[in-house]
Coordinates of C-alpha atoms in Angstrom, one line a residue:
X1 CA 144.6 8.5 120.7
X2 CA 143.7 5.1 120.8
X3 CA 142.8 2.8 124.1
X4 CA 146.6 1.6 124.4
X5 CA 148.5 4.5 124.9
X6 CA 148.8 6.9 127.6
X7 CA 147.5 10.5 127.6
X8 CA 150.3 12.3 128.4
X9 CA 153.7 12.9 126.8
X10 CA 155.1 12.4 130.6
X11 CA 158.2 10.2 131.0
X12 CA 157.0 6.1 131.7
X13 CA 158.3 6.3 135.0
X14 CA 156.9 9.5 136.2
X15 CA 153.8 9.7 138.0
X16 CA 150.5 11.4 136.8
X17 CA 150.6 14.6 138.3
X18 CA 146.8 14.6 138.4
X19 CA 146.7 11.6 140.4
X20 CA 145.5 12.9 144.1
X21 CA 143.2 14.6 142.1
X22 CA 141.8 11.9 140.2
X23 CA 142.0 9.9 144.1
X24 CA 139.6 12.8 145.3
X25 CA 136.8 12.2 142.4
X26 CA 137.1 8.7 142.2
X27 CA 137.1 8.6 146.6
X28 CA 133.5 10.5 145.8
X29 CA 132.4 8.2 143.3
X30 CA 132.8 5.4 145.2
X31 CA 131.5 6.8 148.3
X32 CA 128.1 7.3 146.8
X33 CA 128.1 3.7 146.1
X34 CA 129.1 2.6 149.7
X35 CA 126.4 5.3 151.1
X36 CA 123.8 4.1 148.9
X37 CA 123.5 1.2 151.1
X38 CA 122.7 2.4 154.6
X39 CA 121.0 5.5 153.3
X40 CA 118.4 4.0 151.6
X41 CA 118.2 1.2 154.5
X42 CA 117.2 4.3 156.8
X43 CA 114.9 5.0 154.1
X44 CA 112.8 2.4 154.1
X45 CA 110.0 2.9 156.3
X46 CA 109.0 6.0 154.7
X47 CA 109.8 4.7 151.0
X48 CA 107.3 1.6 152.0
X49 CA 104.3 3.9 153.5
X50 CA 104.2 6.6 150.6
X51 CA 104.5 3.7 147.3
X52 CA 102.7 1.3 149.5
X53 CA 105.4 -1.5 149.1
X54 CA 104.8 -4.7 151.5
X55 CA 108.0 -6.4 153.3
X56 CA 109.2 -8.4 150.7
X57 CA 109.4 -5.7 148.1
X58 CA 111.4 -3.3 150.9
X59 CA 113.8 -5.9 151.7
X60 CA 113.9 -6.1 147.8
X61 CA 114.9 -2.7 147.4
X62 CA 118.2 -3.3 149.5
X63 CA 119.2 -6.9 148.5
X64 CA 118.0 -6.2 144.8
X65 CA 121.0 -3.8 145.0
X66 CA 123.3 -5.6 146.9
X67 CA 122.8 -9.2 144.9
X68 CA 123.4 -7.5 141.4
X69 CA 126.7 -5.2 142.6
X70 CA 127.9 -8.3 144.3
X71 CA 127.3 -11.0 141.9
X72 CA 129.0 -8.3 138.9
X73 CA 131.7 -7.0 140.6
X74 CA 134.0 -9.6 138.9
X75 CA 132.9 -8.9 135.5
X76 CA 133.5 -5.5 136.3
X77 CA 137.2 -5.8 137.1
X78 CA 138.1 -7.8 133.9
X79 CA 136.0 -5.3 132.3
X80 CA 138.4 -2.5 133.5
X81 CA 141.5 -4.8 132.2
X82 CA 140.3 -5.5 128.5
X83 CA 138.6 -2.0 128.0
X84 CA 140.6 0.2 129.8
X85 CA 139.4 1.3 133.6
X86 CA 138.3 5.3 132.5
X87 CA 136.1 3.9 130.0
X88 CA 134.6 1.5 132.8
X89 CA 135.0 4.2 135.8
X90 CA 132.6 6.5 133.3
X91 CA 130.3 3.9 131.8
X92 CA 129.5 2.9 135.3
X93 CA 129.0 6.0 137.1
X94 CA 127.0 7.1 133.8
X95 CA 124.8 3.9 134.4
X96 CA 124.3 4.5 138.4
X97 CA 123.5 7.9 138.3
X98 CA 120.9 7.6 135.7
X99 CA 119.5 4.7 137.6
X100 CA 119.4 7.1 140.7
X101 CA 116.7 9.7 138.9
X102 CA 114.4 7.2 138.0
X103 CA 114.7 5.4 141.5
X104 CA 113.9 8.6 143.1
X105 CA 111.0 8.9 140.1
X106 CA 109.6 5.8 140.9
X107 CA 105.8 5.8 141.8
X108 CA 105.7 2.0 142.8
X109 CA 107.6 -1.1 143.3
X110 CA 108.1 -2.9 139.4
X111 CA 110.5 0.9 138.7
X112 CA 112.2 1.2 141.9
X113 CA 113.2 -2.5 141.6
X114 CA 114.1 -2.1 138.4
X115 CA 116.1 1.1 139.3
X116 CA 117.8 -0.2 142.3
X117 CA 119.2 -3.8 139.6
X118 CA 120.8 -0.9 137.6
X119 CA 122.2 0.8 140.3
X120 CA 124.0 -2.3 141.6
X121 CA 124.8 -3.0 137.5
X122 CA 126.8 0.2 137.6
X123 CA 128.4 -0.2 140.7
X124 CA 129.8 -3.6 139.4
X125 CA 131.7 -1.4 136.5
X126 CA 132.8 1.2 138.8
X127 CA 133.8 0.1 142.1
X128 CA 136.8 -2.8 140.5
X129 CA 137.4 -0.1 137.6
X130 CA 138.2 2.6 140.3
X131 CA 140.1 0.6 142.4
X132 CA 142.4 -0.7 139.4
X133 CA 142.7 2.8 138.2
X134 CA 144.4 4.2 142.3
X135 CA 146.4 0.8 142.2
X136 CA 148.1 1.7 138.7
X137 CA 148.2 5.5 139.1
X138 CA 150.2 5.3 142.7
X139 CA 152.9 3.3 143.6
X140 CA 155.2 2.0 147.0
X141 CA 154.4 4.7 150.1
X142 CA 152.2 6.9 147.8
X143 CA 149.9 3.1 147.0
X144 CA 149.9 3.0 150.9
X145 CA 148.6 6.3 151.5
X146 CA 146.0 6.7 148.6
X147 CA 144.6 3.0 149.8
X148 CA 144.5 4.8 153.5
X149 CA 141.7 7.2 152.3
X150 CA 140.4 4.7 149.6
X151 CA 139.7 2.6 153.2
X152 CA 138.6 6.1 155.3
X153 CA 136.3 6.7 152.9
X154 CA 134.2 3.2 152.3
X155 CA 134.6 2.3 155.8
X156 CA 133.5 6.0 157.0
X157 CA 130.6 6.3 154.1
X158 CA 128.5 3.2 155.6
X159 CA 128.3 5.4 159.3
X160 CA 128.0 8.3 157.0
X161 CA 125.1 6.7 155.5
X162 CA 123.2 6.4 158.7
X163 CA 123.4 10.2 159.6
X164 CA 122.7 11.7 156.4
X165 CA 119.6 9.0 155.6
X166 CA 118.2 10.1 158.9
X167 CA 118.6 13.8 157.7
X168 CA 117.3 13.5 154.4
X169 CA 114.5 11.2 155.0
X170 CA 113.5 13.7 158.0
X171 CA 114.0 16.4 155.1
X172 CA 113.3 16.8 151.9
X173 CA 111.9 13.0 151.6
X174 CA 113.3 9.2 150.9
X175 CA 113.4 10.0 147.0
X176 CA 116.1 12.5 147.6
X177 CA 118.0 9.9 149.3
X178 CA 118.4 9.2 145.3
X179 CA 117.9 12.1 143.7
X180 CA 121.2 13.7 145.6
X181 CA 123.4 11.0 143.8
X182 CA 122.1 12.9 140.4
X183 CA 124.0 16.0 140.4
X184 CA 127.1 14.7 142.5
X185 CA 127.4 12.0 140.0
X186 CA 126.9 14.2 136.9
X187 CA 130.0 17.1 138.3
X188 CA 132.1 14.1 139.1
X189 CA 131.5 12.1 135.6
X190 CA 132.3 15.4 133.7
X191 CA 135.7 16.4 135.5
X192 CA 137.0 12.4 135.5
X193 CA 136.2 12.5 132.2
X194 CA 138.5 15.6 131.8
X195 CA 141.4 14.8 134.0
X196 CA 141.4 11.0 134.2
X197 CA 144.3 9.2 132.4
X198 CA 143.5 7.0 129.5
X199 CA 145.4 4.2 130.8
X200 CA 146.3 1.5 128.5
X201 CA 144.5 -1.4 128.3
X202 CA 146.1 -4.0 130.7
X203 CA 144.8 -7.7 129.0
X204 CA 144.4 -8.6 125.2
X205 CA 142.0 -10.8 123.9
X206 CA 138.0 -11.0 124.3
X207 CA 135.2 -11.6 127.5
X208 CA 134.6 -14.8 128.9
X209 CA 131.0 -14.6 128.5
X210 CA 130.3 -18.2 129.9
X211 CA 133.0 -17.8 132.8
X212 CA 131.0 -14.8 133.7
X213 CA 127.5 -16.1 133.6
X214 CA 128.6 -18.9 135.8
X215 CA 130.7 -16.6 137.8
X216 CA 127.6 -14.2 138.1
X217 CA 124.7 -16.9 138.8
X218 CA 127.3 -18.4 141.2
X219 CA 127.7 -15.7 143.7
X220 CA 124.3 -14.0 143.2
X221 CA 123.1 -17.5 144.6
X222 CA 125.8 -17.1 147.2
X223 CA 124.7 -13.9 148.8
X224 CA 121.5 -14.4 148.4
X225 CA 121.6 -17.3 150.5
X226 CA 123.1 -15.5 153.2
X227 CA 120.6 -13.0 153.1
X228 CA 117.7 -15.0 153.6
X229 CA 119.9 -16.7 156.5
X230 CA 118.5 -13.5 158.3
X231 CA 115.1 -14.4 157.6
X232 CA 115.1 -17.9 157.5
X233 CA 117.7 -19.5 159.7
X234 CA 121.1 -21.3 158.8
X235 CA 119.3 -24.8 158.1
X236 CA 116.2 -23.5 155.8
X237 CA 116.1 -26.2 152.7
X238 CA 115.8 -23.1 150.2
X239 CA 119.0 -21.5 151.7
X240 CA 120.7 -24.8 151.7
X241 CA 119.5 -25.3 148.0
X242 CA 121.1 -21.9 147.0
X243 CA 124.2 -22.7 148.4
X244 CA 124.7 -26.1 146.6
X245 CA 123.7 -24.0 143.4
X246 CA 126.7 -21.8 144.3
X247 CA 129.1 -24.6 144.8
X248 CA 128.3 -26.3 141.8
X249 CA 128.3 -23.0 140.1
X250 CA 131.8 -22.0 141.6
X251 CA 132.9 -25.9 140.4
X252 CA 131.6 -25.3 136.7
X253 CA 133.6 -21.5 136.7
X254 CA 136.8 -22.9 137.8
X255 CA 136.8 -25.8 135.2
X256 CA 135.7 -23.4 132.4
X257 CA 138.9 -21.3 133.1
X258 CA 141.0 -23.7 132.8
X259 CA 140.0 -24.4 129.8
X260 CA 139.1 -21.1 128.1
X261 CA 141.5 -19.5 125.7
X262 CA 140.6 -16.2 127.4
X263 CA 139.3 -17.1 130.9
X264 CA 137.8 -13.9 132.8
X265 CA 140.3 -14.8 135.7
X266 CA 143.8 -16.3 136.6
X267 CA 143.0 -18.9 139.0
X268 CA 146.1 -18.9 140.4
X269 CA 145.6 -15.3 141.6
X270 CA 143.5 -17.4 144.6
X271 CA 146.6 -19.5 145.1
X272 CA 148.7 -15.9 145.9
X273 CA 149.1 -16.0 149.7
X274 CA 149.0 -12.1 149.6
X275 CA 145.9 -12.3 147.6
X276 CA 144.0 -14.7 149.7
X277 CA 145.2 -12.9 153.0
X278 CA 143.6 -9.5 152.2
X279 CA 140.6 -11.6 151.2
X280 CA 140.2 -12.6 154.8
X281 CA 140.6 -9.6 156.1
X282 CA 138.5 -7.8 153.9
X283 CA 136.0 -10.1 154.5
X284 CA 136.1 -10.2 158.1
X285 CA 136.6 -6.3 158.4
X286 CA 133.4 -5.9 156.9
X287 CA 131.1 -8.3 158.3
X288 CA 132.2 -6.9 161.8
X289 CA 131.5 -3.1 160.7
X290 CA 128.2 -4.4 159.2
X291 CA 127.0 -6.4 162.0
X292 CA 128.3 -3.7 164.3
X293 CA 125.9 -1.0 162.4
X294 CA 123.4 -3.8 162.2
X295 CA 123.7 -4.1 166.1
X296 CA 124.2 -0.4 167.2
X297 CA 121.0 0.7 165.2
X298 CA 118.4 -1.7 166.4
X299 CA 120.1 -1.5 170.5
X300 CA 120.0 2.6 169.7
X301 CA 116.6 2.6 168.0
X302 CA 114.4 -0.1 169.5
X303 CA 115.6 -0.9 172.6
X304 CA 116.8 3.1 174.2
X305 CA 114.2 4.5 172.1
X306 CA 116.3 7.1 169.9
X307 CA 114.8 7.8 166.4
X308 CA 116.5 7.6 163.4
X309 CA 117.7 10.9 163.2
X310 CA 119.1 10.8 166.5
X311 CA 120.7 7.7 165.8
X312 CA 122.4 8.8 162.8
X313 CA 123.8 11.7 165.2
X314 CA 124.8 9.0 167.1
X315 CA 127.0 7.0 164.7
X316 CA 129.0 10.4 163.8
X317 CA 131.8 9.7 166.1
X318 CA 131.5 6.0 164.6
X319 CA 132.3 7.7 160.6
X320 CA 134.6 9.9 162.1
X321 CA 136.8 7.7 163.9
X322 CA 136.8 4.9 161.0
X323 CA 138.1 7.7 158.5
X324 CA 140.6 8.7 161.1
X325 CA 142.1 5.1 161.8
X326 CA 142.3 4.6 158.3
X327 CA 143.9 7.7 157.5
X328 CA 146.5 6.6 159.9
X329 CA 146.8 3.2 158.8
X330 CA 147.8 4.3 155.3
X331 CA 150.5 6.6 156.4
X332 CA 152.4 3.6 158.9
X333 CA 151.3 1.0 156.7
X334 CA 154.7 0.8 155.1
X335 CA 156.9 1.1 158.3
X336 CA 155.0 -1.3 160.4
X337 CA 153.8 -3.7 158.3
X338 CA 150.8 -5.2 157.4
X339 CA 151.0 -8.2 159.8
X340 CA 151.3 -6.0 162.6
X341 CA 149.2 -3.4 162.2
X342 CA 146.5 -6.6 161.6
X343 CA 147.0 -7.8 164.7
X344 CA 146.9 -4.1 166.6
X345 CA 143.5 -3.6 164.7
X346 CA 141.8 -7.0 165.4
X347 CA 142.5 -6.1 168.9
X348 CA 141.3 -3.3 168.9
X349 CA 138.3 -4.2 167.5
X350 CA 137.7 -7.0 170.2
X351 CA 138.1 -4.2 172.9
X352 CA 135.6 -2.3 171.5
X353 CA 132.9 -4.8 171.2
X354 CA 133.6 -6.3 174.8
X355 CA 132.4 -2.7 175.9
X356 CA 128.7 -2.8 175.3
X357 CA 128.7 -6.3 176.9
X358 CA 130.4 -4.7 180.2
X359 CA 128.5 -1.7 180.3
X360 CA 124.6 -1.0 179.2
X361 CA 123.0 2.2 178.1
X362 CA 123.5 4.5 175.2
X363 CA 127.0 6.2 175.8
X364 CA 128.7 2.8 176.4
X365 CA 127.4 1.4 173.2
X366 CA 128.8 4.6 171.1
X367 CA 132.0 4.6 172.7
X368 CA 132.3 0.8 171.8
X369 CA 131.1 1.2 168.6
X370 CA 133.4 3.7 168.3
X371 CA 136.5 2.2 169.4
X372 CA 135.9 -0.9 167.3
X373 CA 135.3 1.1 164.3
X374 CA 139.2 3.2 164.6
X375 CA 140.6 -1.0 164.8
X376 CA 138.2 -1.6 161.6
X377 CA 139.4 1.2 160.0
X378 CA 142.9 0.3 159.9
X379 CA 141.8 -3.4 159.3
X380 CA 140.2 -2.1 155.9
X381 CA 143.9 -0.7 154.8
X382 CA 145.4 -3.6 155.4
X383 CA 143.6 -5.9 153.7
X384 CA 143.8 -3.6 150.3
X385 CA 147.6 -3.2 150.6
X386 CA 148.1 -7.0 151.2
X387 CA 145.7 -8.2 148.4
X388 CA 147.2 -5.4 145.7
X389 CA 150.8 -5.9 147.2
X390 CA 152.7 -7.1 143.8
X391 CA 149.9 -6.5 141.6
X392 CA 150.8 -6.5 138.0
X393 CA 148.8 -4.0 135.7
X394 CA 147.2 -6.8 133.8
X395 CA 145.9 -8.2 137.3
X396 CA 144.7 -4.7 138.9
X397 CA 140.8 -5.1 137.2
X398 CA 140.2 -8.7 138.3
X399 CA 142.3 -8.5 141.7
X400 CA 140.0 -5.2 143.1
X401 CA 136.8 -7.3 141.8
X402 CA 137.7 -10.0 143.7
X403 CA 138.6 -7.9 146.7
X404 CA 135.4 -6.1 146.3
X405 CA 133.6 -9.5 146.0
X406 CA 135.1 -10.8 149.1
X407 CA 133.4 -6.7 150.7
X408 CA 130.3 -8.1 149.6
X409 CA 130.1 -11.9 150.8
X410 CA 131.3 -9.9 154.0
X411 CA 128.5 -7.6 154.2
X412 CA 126.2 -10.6 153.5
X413 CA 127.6 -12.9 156.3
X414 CA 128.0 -10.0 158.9
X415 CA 124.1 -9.1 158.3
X416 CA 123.0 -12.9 158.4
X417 CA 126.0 -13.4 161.9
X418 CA 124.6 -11.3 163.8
X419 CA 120.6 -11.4 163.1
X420 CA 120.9 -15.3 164.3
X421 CA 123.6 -14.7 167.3
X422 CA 120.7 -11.3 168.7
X423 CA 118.0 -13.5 167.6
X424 CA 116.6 -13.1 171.2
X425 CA 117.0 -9.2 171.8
X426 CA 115.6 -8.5 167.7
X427 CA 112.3 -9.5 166.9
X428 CA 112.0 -8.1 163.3
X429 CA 107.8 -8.5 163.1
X430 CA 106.9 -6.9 166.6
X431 CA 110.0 -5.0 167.5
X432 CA 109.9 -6.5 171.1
X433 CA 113.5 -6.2 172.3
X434 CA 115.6 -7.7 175.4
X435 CA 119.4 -7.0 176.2
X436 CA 120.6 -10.4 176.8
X437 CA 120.6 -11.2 173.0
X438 CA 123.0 -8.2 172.3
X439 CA 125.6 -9.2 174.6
X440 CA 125.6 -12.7 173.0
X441 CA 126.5 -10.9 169.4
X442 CA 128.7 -8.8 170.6
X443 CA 130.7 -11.2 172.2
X444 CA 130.7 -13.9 169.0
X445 CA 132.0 -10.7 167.3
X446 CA 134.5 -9.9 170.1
X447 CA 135.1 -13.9 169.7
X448 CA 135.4 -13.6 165.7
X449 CA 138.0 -11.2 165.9
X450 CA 139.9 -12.6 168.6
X451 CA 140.0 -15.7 166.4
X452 CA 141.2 -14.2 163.3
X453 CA 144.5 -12.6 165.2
X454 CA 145.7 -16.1 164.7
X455 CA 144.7 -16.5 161.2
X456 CA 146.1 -13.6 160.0
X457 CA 149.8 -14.5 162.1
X458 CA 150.0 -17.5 159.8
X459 CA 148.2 -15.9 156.7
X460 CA 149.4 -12.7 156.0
X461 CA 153.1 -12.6 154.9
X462 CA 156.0 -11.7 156.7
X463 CA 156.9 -9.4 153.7
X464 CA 155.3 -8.4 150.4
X465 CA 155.0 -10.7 148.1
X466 CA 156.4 -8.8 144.7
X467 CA 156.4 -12.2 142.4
X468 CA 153.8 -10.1 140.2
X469 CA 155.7 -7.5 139.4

């Protein structure tokens, strides 16, 4: 059967009746990828003491990951449209778990590094390819609902992460924080590869090899300005170099598209208004939950004194609660409406935050962290359904990529927010810790949100926009 038909004799019209099924796997696929993240960042310590790595090489180990999945992720989704998304769900996950043994085999820093560029290289092809394949296997309420969990489980995986690095490093050691993805990934490749449609190829014609090089080098540069913001400050001539690389890189993409015969993306998909308003929300959404992880850890860890076990214990209720919202969001989605539900999350969100500021001590910052996390939960659903709201097939790779590369830049920004806004309560060399700092990030976060219930009023529309379909 080749790539352009379907594999089933079902009528056009009728959905896949393997499609919560294929939901499941795909959920677990890409919850290793979002776990990955704040796993190995638990990780670290004892990763750095037993190969002897020094702090650049351990902040390495996280960014190394984060810059390649984020700088690919775009390739990835045009990928999924011109080869067919199963072919670039499995090629991926086959490239990230093998990556995953020989991370968790590595006896020093050159194969870790190494290991942790191909981890992020397979998460590029899987993450957009995954996403394409739930957009075009569900449709109207269903679409709504299967997004719901899609949302429950990325934004519950990164609280997730916390607890089970915690266990595992407290375990059976940091390299299992890898070696776990092995098998997982290995039951989940075989049975996609069984019950996974063969969806036709959306897109004719060939890769825009130069579009993505620029694309790639563009936002690599991008993120990896933000993460030395962390580290450096906001007016650091190397960080203000990077981002000038980016812009001119970002300049060069766009007029190579317009002039390639096949261009790896439709610049007028960033001209959509649905497009560009789940964008902002995805982007938001996620610097909040990450600067809110970034925040609870260090208050939980440094400055009440929990360990990292404990602290992962801690952030349960935190997973839980984001899963739960989410869940929610997916189901009401479709009779409330996107704008409103927006609006009802951001606040919630703000509420949350203000309640560390009001009240010190370790229950108060849970049940904040807590409460923001059910308002980011249903944020996350929102901004899929409004950027994939009148998706057309031959748009589903590129549009998740560039939903998943706004994730990203949000991840990146979150991180480098809050770092500069605690700078005072988090000193990252000694450890020395004071409270005032905290309150001052929690409230630009409470402020952030506050600020983008008036951008999404005007941004997000009034109704879905179906001019795609």
């Amino acid at each position: 059967m080749s790539d352009t038909e379907t594999a089933t004799t079902r009528a056009p019209d009728a959905p896949h009746p393997l499609r919560w099924q294929a939901l499941g796997l795909l959920g677990l696929a890409q919850l290793m990828l979002i776990l990955d993240i704040t796993v190995v960042a638990i990780a670290l310590p004892d990763m750095g003491a037993e190969l002897g790595l020094d702090r650049a090489a351990l902040t390495w180990v996280v960014s190394g990951y984060a810059l390649t999945f984020g700088s690919l992720i775009l390739l990835g989704g045009r990928a999924a449209d011109l080869f067919g998304p199963k072919q670039v769900v499995l090629t991926g996950l086959a490239v990230f778990t093998a990556a995953s043994l020989a991370a968790g085999l590595a006896t020093g820093a050159p194969l870790l590094l190494t290991a942790r560029i191909a981890q992020g290289a397979g998460a590029a092809m899987l993450s957009p390819a995954a996403l394409s394949v739930v957009v075009r296997l569900f449709d109207g309420e269903e679409r709504n609902r299967a997004l719901g969990i899609w949302s429950a489980l990325g934004g519950g995986g990164a609280a997730l992460g916390v607890l089970l690095g915690g266990l595992i490093t407290a375990g059976p050691g940091w390299a299992w924080v890898f070696f776990v993805n092995v098998p997982v990934g290995l039951l989940v490749l075989v049975l996609l590869a069984r019950i996974l449609p063969r969806l036709p190829r959306a897109a004719t014609g060939s890769l825009d090899i130069p579009g993505a090089v620029l694309v790639a080098a563009a936002t690599g540069a991008l993120i990896y300005a933000l993460i030395r913001v962390g580290d450096h400050g906001w007016l650091d001539l190397p960080t203000l170099a990077l981002g000038a690389a980016a812009a001119v890189g970002y300049a060069a993409f766009a007029l190579r598209q317009r002039r390639a015969a096949a261009p790896l993306m439709d610049l007028r998909l960033l001209g959509r208004r649905s497009v560009v308003a789940g964008v902002f929300v995805i982007a938001v959404t996620t610097a909040l939950m990450v600067g809110a992880f970034f925040l609870g850890s260090f208050y939980l860890q440094n400055h009440q004194g929990h360990g990292a076990l404990t602290t992962g214990v801690l952030f349960l209720p935190v997973a839980l609660l984001t899963m739960v919202a989410a869940g929610a969001a997916g189901r009401v989605i479709g009779r409330l409406g996107a704008r409103p539900l927006a609006v009802i999350g951001l606040c919630v969100t703000a509420l949350g935050f203000l309640v560390p500021v009001l009240v010190s001590g370790t229950a108060a910052m849970v049940i904040g962290l807590s409460v923001a996390a059910a308002g980011l939960g249903a944020l996350f659903v929102v901004a899929s359904a409004t950027a994939l709201t009148g998706v057309a097939p031959h748009e589903a790779g590129v549009t998740s990529g560039i939903v998943s590369t706004a994730h990203e830049f949000g991840a990146s920004v979150g991180a480098a927010a809050v770092s500069s806004a605690a700078a005072t309560s988090i000193t990252l060399h000694t450890g020395a810790v004071t409270a005032s700092g905290f309150d001052d990030a929690f409230l630009f976060a409470t402020g952030t949100a506050a600020i983008s219930v008036a951008v999404v009023l005007w941004l997000i529309p009034a109704e879905p926009d179906q001019s795609a379909r």
